[in-house]
Short mmCIF file of C-alpha atoms in Angstrom, two decimals:
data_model
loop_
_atom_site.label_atom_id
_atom_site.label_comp_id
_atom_site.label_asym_id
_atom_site.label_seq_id
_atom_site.Cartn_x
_atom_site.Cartn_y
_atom_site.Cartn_z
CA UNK A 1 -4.51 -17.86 -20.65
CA UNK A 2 -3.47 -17.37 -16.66
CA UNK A 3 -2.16 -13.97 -16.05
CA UNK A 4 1.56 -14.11 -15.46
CA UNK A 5 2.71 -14.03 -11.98
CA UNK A 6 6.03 -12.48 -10.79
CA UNK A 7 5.21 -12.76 -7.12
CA UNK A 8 7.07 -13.75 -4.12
CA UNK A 9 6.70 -17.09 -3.10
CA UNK A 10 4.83 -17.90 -0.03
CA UNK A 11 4.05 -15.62 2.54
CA UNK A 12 7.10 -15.18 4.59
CA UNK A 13 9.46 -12.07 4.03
CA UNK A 14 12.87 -12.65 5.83
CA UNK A 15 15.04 -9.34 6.26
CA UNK A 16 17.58 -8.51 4.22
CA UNK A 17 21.19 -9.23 5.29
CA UNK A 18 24.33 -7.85 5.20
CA UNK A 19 25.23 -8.16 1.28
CA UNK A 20 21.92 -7.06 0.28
CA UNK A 21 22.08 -3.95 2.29
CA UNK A 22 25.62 -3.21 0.67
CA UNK A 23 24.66 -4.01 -3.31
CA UNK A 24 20.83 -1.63 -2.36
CA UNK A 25 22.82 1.33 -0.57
CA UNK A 26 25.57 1.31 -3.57
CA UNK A 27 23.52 1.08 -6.22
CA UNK A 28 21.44 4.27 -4.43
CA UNK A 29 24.04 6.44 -4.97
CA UNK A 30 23.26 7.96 -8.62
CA UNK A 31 19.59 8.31 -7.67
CA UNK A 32 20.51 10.56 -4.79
CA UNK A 33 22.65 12.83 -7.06
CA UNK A 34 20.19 12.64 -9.71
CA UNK A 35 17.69 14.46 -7.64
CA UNK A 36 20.14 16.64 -5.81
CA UNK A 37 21.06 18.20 -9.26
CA UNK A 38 17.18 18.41 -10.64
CA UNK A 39 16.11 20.00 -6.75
CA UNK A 40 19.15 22.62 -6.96
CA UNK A 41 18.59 23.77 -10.50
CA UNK A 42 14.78 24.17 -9.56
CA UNK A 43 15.81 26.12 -6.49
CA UNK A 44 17.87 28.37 -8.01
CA UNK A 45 16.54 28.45 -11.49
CA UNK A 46 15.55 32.38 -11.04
CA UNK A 47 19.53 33.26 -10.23
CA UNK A 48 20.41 30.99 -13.59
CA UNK A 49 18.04 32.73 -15.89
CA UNK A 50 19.13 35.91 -14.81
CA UNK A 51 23.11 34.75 -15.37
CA UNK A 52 22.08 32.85 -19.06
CA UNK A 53 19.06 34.40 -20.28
CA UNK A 54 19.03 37.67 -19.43
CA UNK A 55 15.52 39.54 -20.57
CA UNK A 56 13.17 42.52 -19.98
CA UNK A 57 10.59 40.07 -18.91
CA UNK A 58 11.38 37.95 -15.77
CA UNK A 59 8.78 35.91 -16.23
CA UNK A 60 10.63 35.10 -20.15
CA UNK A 61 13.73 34.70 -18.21
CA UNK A 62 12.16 31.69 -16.17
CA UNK A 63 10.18 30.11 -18.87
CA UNK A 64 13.76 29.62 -20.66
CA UNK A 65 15.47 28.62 -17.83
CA UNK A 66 12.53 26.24 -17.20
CA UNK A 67 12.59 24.88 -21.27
CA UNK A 68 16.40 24.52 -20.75
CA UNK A 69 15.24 21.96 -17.42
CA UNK A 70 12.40 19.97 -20.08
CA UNK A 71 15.03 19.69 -22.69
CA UNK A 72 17.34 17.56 -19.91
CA UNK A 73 14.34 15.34 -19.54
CA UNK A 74 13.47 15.27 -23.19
CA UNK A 75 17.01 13.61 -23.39
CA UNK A 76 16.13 10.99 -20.53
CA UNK A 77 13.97 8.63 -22.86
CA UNK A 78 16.71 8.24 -25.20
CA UNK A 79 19.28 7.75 -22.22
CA UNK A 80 17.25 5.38 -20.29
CA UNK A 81 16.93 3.05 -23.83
CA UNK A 82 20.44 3.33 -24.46
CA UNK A 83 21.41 2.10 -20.83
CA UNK A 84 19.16 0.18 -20.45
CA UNK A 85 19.69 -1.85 -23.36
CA UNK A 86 23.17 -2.19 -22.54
CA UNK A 87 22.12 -2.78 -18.74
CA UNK A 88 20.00 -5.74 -20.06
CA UNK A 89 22.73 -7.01 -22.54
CA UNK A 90 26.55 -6.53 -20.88
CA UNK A 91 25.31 -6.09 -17.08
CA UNK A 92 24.39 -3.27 -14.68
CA UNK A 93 27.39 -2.29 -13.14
CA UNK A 94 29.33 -1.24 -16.15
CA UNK A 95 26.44 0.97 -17.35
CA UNK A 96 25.87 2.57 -13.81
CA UNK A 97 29.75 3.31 -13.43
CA UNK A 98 30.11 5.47 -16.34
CA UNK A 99 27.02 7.22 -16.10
CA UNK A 100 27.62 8.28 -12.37
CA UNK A 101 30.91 9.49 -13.58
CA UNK A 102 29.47 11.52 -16.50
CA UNK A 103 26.94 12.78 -15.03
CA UNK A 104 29.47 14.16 -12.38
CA UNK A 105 31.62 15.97 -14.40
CA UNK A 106 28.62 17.50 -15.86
CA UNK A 107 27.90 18.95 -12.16
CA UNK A 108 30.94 20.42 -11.86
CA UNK A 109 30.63 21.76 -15.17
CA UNK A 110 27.63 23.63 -14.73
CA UNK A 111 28.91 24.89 -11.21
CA UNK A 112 32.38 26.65 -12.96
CA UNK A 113 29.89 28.04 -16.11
CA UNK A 114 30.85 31.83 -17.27
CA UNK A 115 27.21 33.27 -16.81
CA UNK A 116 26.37 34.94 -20.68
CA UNK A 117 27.85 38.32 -20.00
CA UNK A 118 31.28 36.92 -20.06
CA UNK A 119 31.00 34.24 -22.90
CA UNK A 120 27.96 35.54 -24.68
CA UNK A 121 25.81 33.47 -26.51
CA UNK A 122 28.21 30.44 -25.98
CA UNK A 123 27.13 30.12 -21.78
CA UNK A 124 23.68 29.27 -22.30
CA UNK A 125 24.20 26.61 -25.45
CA UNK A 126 26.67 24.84 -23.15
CA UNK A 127 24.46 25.47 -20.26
CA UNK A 128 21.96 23.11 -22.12
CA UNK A 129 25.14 20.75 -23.44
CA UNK A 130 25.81 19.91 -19.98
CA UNK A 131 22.09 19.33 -18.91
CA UNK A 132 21.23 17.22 -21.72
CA UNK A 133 24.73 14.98 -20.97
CA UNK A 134 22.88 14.91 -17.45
CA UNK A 135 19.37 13.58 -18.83
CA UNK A 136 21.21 10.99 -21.42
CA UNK A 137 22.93 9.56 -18.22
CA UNK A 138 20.11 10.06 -15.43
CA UNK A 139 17.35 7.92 -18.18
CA UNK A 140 19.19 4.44 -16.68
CA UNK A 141 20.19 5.99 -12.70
CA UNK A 142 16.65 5.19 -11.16
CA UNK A 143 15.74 2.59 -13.13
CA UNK A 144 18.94 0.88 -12.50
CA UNK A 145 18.99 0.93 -8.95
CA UNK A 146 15.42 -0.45 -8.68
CA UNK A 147 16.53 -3.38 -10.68
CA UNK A 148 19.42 -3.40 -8.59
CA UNK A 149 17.11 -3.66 -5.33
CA UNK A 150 14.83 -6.37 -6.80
CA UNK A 151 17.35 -8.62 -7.65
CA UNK A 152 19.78 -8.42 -4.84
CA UNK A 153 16.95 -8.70 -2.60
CA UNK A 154 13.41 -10.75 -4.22
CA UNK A 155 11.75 -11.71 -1.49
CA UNK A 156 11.66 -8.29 0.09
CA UNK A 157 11.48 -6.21 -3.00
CA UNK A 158 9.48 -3.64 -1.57
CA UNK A 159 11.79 -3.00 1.60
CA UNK A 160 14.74 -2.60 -0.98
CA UNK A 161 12.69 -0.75 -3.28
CA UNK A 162 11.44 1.89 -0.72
CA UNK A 163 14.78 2.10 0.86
CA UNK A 164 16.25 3.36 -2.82
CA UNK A 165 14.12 5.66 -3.10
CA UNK A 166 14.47 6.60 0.68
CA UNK A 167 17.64 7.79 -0.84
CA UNK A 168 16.61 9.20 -3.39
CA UNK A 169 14.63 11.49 -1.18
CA UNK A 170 17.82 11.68 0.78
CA UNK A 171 19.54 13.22 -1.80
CA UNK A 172 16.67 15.83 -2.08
CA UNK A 173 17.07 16.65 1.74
CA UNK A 174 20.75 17.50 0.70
CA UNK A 175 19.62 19.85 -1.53
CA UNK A 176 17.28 21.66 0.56
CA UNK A 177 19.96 21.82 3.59
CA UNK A 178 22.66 23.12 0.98
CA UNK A 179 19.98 25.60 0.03
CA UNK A 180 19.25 26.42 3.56
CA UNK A 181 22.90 26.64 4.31
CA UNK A 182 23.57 29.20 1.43
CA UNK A 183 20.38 31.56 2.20
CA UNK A 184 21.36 31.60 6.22
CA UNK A 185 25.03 32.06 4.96
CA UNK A 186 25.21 34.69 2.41
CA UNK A 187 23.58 37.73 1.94
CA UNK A 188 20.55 37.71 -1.19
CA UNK A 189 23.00 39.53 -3.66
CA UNK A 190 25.46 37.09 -3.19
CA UNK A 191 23.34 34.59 -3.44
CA UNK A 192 22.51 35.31 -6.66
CA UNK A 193 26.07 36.00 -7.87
CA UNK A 194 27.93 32.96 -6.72
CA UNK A 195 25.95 31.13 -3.77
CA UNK A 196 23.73 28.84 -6.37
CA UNK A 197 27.02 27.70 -8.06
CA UNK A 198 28.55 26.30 -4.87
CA UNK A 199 25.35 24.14 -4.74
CA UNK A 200 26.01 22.57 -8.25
CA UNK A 201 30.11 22.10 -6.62
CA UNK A 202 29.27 20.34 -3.61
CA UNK A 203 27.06 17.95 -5.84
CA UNK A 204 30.33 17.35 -7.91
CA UNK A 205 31.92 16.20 -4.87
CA UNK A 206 28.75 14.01 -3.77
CA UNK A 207 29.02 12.43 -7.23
CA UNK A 208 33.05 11.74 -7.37
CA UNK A 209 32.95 10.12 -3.39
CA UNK A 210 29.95 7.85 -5.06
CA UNK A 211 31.62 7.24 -7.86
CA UNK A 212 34.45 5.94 -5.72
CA UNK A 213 32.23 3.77 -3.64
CA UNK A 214 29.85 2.70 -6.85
CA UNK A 215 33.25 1.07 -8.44
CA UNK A 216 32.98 -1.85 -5.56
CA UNK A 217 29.74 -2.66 -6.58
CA UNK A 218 29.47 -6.46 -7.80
CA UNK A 219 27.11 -7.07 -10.68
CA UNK A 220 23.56 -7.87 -9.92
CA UNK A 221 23.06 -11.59 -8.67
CA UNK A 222 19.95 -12.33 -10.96
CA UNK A 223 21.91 -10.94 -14.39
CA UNK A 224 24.84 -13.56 -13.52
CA UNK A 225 22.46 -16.16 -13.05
CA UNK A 226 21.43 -16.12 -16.59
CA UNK A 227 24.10 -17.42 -17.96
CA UNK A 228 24.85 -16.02 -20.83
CA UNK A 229 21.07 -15.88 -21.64
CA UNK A 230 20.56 -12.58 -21.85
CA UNK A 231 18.40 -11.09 -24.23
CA UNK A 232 20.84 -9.70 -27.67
CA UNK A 233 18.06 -7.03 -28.32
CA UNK A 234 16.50 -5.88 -24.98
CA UNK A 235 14.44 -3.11 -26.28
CA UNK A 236 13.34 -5.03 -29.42
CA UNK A 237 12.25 -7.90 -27.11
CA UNK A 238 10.47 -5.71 -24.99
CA UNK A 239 8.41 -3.77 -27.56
CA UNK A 240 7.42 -7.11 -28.79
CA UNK A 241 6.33 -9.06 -25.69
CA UNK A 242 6.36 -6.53 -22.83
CA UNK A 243 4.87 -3.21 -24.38
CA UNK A 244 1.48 -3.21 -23.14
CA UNK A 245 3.24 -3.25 -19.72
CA UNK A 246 5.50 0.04 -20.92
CA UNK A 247 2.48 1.60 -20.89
CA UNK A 248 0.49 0.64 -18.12
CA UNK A 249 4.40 1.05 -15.72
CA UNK A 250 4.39 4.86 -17.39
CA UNK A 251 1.02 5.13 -15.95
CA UNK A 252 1.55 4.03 -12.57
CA UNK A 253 4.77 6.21 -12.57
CA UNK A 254 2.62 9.48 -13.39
CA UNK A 255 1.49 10.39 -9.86
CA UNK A 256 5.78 10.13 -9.19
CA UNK A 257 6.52 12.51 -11.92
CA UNK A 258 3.88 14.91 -11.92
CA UNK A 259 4.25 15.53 -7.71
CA UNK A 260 7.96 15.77 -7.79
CA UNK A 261 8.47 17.73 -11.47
CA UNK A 262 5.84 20.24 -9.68
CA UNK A 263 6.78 20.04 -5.74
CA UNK A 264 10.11 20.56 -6.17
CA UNK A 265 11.19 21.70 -9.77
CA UNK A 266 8.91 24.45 -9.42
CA UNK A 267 7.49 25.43 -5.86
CA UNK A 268 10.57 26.76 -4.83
CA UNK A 269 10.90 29.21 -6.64
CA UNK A 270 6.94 29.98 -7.32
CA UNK A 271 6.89 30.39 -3.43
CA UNK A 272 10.04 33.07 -3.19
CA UNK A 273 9.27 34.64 -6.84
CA UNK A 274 5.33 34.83 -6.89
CA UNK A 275 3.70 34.01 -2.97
CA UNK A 276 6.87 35.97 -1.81
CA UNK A 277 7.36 33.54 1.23
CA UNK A 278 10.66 34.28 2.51
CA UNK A 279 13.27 32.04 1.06
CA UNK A 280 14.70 30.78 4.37
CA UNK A 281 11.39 29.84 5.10
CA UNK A 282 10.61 27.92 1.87
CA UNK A 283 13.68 26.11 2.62
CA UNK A 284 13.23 25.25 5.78
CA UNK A 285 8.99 23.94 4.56
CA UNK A 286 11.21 21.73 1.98
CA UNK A 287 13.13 20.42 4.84
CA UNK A 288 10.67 19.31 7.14
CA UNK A 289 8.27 18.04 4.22
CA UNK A 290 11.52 16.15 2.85
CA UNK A 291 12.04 14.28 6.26
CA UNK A 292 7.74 13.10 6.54
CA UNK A 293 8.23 12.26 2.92
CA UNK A 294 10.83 9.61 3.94
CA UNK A 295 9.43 7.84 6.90
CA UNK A 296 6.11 7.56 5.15
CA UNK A 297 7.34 5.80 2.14
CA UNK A 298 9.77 3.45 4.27
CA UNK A 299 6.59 2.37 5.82
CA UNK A 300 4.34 2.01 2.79
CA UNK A 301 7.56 0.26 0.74
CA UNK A 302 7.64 -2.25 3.74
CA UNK A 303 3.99 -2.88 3.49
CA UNK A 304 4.57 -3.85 0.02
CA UNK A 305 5.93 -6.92 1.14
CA UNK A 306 2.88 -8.02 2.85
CA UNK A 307 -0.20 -6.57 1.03
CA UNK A 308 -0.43 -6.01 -2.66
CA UNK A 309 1.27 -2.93 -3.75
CA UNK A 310 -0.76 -2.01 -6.37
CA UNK A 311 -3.85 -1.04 -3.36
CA UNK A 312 -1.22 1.06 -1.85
CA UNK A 313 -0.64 3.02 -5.10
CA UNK A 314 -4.67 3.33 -5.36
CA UNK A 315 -5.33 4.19 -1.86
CA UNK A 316 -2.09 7.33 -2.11
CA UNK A 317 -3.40 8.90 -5.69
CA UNK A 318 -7.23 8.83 -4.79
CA UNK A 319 -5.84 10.35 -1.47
CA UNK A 320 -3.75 13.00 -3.53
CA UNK A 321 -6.72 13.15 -5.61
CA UNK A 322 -8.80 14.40 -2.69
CA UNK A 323 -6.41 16.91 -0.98
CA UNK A 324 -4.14 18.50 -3.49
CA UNK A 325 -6.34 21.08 -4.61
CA UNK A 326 -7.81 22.50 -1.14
CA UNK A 327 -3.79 22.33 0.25
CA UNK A 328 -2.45 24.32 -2.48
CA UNK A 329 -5.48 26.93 -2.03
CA UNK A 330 -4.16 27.21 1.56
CA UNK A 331 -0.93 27.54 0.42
CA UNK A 332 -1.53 30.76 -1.91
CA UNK A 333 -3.55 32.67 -0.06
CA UNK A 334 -0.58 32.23 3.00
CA UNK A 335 -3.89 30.81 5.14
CA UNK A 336 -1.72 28.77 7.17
CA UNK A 337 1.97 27.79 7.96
CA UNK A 338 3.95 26.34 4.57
CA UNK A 339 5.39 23.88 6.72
CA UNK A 340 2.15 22.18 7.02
CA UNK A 341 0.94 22.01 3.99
CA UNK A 342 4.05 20.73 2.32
CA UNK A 343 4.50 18.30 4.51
CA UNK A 344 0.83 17.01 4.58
CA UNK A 345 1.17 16.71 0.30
CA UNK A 346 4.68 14.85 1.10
CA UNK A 347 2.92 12.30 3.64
CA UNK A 348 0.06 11.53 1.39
CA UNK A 349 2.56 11.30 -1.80
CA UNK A 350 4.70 8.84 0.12
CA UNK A 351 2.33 5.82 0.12
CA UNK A 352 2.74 6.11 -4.02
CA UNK A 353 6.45 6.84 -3.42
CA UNK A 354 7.25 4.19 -1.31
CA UNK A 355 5.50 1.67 -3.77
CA UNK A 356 5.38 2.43 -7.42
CA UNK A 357 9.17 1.50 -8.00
CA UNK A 358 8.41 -2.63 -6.66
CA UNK A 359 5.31 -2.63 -8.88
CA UNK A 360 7.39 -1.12 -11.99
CA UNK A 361 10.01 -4.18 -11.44
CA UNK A 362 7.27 -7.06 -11.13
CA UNK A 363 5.94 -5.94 -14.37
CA UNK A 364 9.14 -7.17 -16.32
CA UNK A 365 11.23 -10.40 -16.50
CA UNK A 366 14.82 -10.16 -16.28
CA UNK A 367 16.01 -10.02 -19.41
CA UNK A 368 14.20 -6.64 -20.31
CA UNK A 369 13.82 -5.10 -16.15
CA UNK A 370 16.54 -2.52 -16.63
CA UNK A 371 14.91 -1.52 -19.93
CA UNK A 372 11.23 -1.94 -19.24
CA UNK A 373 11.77 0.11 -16.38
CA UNK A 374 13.88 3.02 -18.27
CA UNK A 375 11.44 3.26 -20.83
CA UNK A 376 8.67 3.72 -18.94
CA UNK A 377 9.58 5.54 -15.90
CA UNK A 378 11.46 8.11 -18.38
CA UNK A 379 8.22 8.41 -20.22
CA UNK A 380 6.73 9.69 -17.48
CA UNK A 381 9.24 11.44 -16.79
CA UNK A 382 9.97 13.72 -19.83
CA UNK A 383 6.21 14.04 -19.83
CA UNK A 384 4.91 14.81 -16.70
CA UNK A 385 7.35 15.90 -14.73
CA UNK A 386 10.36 17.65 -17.20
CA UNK A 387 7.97 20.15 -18.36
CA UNK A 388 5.61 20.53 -15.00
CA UNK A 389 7.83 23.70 -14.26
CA UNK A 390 7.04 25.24 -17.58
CA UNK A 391 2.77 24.17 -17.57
CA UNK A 392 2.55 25.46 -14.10
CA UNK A 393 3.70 29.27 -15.20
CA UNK A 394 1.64 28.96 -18.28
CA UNK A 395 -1.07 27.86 -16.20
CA UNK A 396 -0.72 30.35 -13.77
CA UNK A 397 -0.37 33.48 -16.66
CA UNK A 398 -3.19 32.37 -18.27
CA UNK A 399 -5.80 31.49 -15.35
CA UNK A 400 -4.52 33.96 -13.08
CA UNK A 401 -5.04 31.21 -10.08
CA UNK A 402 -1.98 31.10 -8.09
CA UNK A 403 -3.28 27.45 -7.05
CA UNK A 404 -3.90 25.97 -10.48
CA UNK A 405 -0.52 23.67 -10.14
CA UNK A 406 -2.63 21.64 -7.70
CA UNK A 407 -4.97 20.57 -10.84
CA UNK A 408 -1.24 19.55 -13.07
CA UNK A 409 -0.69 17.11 -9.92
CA UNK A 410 -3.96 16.22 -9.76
CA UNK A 411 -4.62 14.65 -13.54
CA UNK A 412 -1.68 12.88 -12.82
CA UNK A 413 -2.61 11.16 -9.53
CA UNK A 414 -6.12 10.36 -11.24
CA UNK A 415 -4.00 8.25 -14.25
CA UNK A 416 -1.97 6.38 -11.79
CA UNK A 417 -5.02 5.62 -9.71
CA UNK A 418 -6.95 4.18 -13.11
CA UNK A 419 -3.45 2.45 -13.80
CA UNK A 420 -3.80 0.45 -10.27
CA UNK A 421 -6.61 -1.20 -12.00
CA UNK A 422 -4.20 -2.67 -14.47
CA UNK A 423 -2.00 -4.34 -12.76
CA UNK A 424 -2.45 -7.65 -12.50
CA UNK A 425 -3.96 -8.66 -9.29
CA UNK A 426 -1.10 -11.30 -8.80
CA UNK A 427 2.09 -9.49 -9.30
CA UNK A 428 4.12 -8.63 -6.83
CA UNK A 429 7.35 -7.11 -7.24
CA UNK A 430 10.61 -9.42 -6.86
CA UNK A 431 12.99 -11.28 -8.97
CA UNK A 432 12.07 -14.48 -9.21
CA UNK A 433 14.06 -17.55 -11.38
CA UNK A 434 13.12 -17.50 -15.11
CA UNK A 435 11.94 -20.91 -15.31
CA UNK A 436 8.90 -19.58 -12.98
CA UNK A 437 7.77 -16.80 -15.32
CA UNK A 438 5.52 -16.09 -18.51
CA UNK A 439 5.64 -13.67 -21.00
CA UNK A 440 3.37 -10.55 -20.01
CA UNK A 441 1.84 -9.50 -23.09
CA UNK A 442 -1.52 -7.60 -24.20
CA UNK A 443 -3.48 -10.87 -24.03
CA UNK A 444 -2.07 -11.24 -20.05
CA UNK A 445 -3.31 -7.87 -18.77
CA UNK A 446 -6.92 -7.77 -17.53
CA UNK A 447 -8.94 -4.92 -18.65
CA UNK A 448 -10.35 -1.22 -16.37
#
């Protein structure tokens, strides 16, 4: 049997035009808030487990704070089915409007919290209410907006592709210049009072002016075109036909979730709580690695349009393969500037960021992208990159090797780099008329 082929016809890729840019940036919007909230909490996590879970041990305190971060992601699975299914079944833009707007008021939520010595017992279980209302919702943001970008824009998937997640990163660089803003601003004690709090309220008002811009989104061009066609059970369908594929998108997506569950849900405060860097100056490292991080994987999503995206993704985790350990060895024994280092990881981690999400979106047909691509992606997620925070400080307390993080990010680029070989040599991500495509299944996908 021929291997199924969702590739772009021909060879020409003709830029994207004014609609397209509007449907791509809109549907961006969640993603940047989505990691704007998961960088802030991971910046500030050691000021929120002294407000909720106060303890003798600080090291106790953070481990809870960091569980309280997995369980967010543990809901993300279950969210991204949920929305996707409906994604895949009443349309996208329904589905993305109500989770921006939940996961919002969640923000804002979090931000006005009474820390546990005013409300006891009751701050931290809502504390973990409001972040698992944020994972149910954030399981279909991502995904959503890459099947956004393929289908508003096919035949330059990987442009759109790279440019959501451009914004993604975007809303990471927010983060970091809040942060930055708030440690130049206030004085440490302050910080630690109030300062991390108006992070969380300034993403509440990033999420209601998207939510006010995400309501003039049209629904995605390729759903319409069905025609009333699509699929009554998404996730059924998939886990029949498409689950082979599940797997092998989860894989490609590890090198994603391990890097950024590590880089930034845990560095941040590793570097100010155990390296003692100066906070200003983690901040500022974040900043500048944030910025290389972006043009990289603009480039490296462009080039996905012209050579196959799944070399890309080899040649960036056998690259992260090689480097992560020696940088991170640098990094904790403060052998050279932070600045460097974090922004050499960041430009070798965006030729697999710039890439991975147009490779996720070939592997699934219409009717089951928004799903296929929830499922997976959050599977990585919850796994890899929900509880890197928590394996890096057992790690560390039970190796004693302030660089043993590196090896975390490194299993994880070496499963997205065996993944590469399982993608079939001929897909290519875009959106492509049904008519033109065959059911991926086991029997489709060539072998290691």
């Amino acid at each position: 049997m021929p291997h199924a082929t969702y590739s772009i016809s021909g060879h020409t890729a003709p830029g994207l035009n004014k609609g397209q840019w509007r449907i791509i940036f809109l549907a961006s919007l969640g993603g940047s808030l989505e990691f704007y909230d998961f960088i802030i909490y991971g910046i500030f996590v050691q000021y929120i487990s002294a407000q909720f879970f106060p303890a003798d041990d600080p090291y106790v305190s953070l481990i809870l704070s960091f569980s309280v971060l997995a369980l967010g992601f543990l809901a993300r699975p279950f969210g991204g089915a949920v929305l996707g299914t409906l994604g895949d079944r009443y349309g996208r833009r329904p589905v993305f409007i109500a989770s921006l707007g939940l996961t919002t008021l969640a923000t804002i939520a979090i931000g006005l919290l009474p820390n546990y010595q005013s409300w006891g017992i009751a701050a931290p279980v809502l504390l973990v209410a409001f972040r698992l209302v944020q994972g149910i919702c954030l399981g279909g943001e991502l995904p959503g907006a890459v099947t956004y970008a393929v289908e508003a824009a096919p035949r330059r998937a990987g442009l759109a592709c790279g440019f959501i997640i451009f914004c993604v990163n975007v809303g990471v660089l927010i983060a970091t210049l809040v942060n930055l803003g708030i440690q130049h601003a206030l004085p440490p004690q302050d910080v630690a009072e109030y300062g991390w709090r108006i992070a969380f309220l300034l993403g509440g008002v990033i999420g209601l002016i998207s939510f006010a811009l995400r309501r003039k989104l049209e629904e995605s061009p390729e759903f319409v075109n069905l025609h009333g066609k699509a699929a009554k059970h998404p996730l059924g369908e998939l886990m029949r036909n498409h689950g082979r594929s599940v797997l092998v998108a989860a894989g490609v997506a590890a090198i994603i979730a391990g890097f950024n569950g590590m880089l930034y849900g845990f560095v941040p405060a590793f570097l100010v709580k155990t390296l003692h860097y100066p906070a200003p100056d983690v901040a500022l490292a974040m900043t500048v690695a944030l910025v290389v991080s972006s043009a990289g994987l603009m480039i490296a999503g462009w080039a996905g349009d012209f050579v196959p995206g799944r070399l890309i993704l080899r040649a960036g985790s056998l690259a992260m393969l090689i480097v992560v350990v020696p940088l991170f060895a640098l990094m904790a024994n403060h052998s050279t500037s932070i600045v460097l280092v974090l922004s050499l990881l960041s430009l070798v981690f965006s030729l697999a960021s710039g890439i991975w999400p147009s490779i996720l979106a070939g592997l699934f047909p219409t009717q089951v992208r928004f799903t296929g691509l929830a499922l997976s992606y959050n599977m990585s997620v919850t796994i890899l990159s929900g509880f890197a925070p928590l394996a890096a400080t057992i790690l560390i307390e039970h190796t004693r090797m302030d660089a043993a993080p590196a090896l975390y990010i490194a299993l994880c680029a070496a499963l997205s780099f065996w993944c590469s070989f399982l993608v079939p040599g001929r897909v290519r991500a875009a959106a492509v008329p049904e008519a033109a495509r065959a059911t991926l299944d086991a029997s489709d996908m060539p072998s290691a």
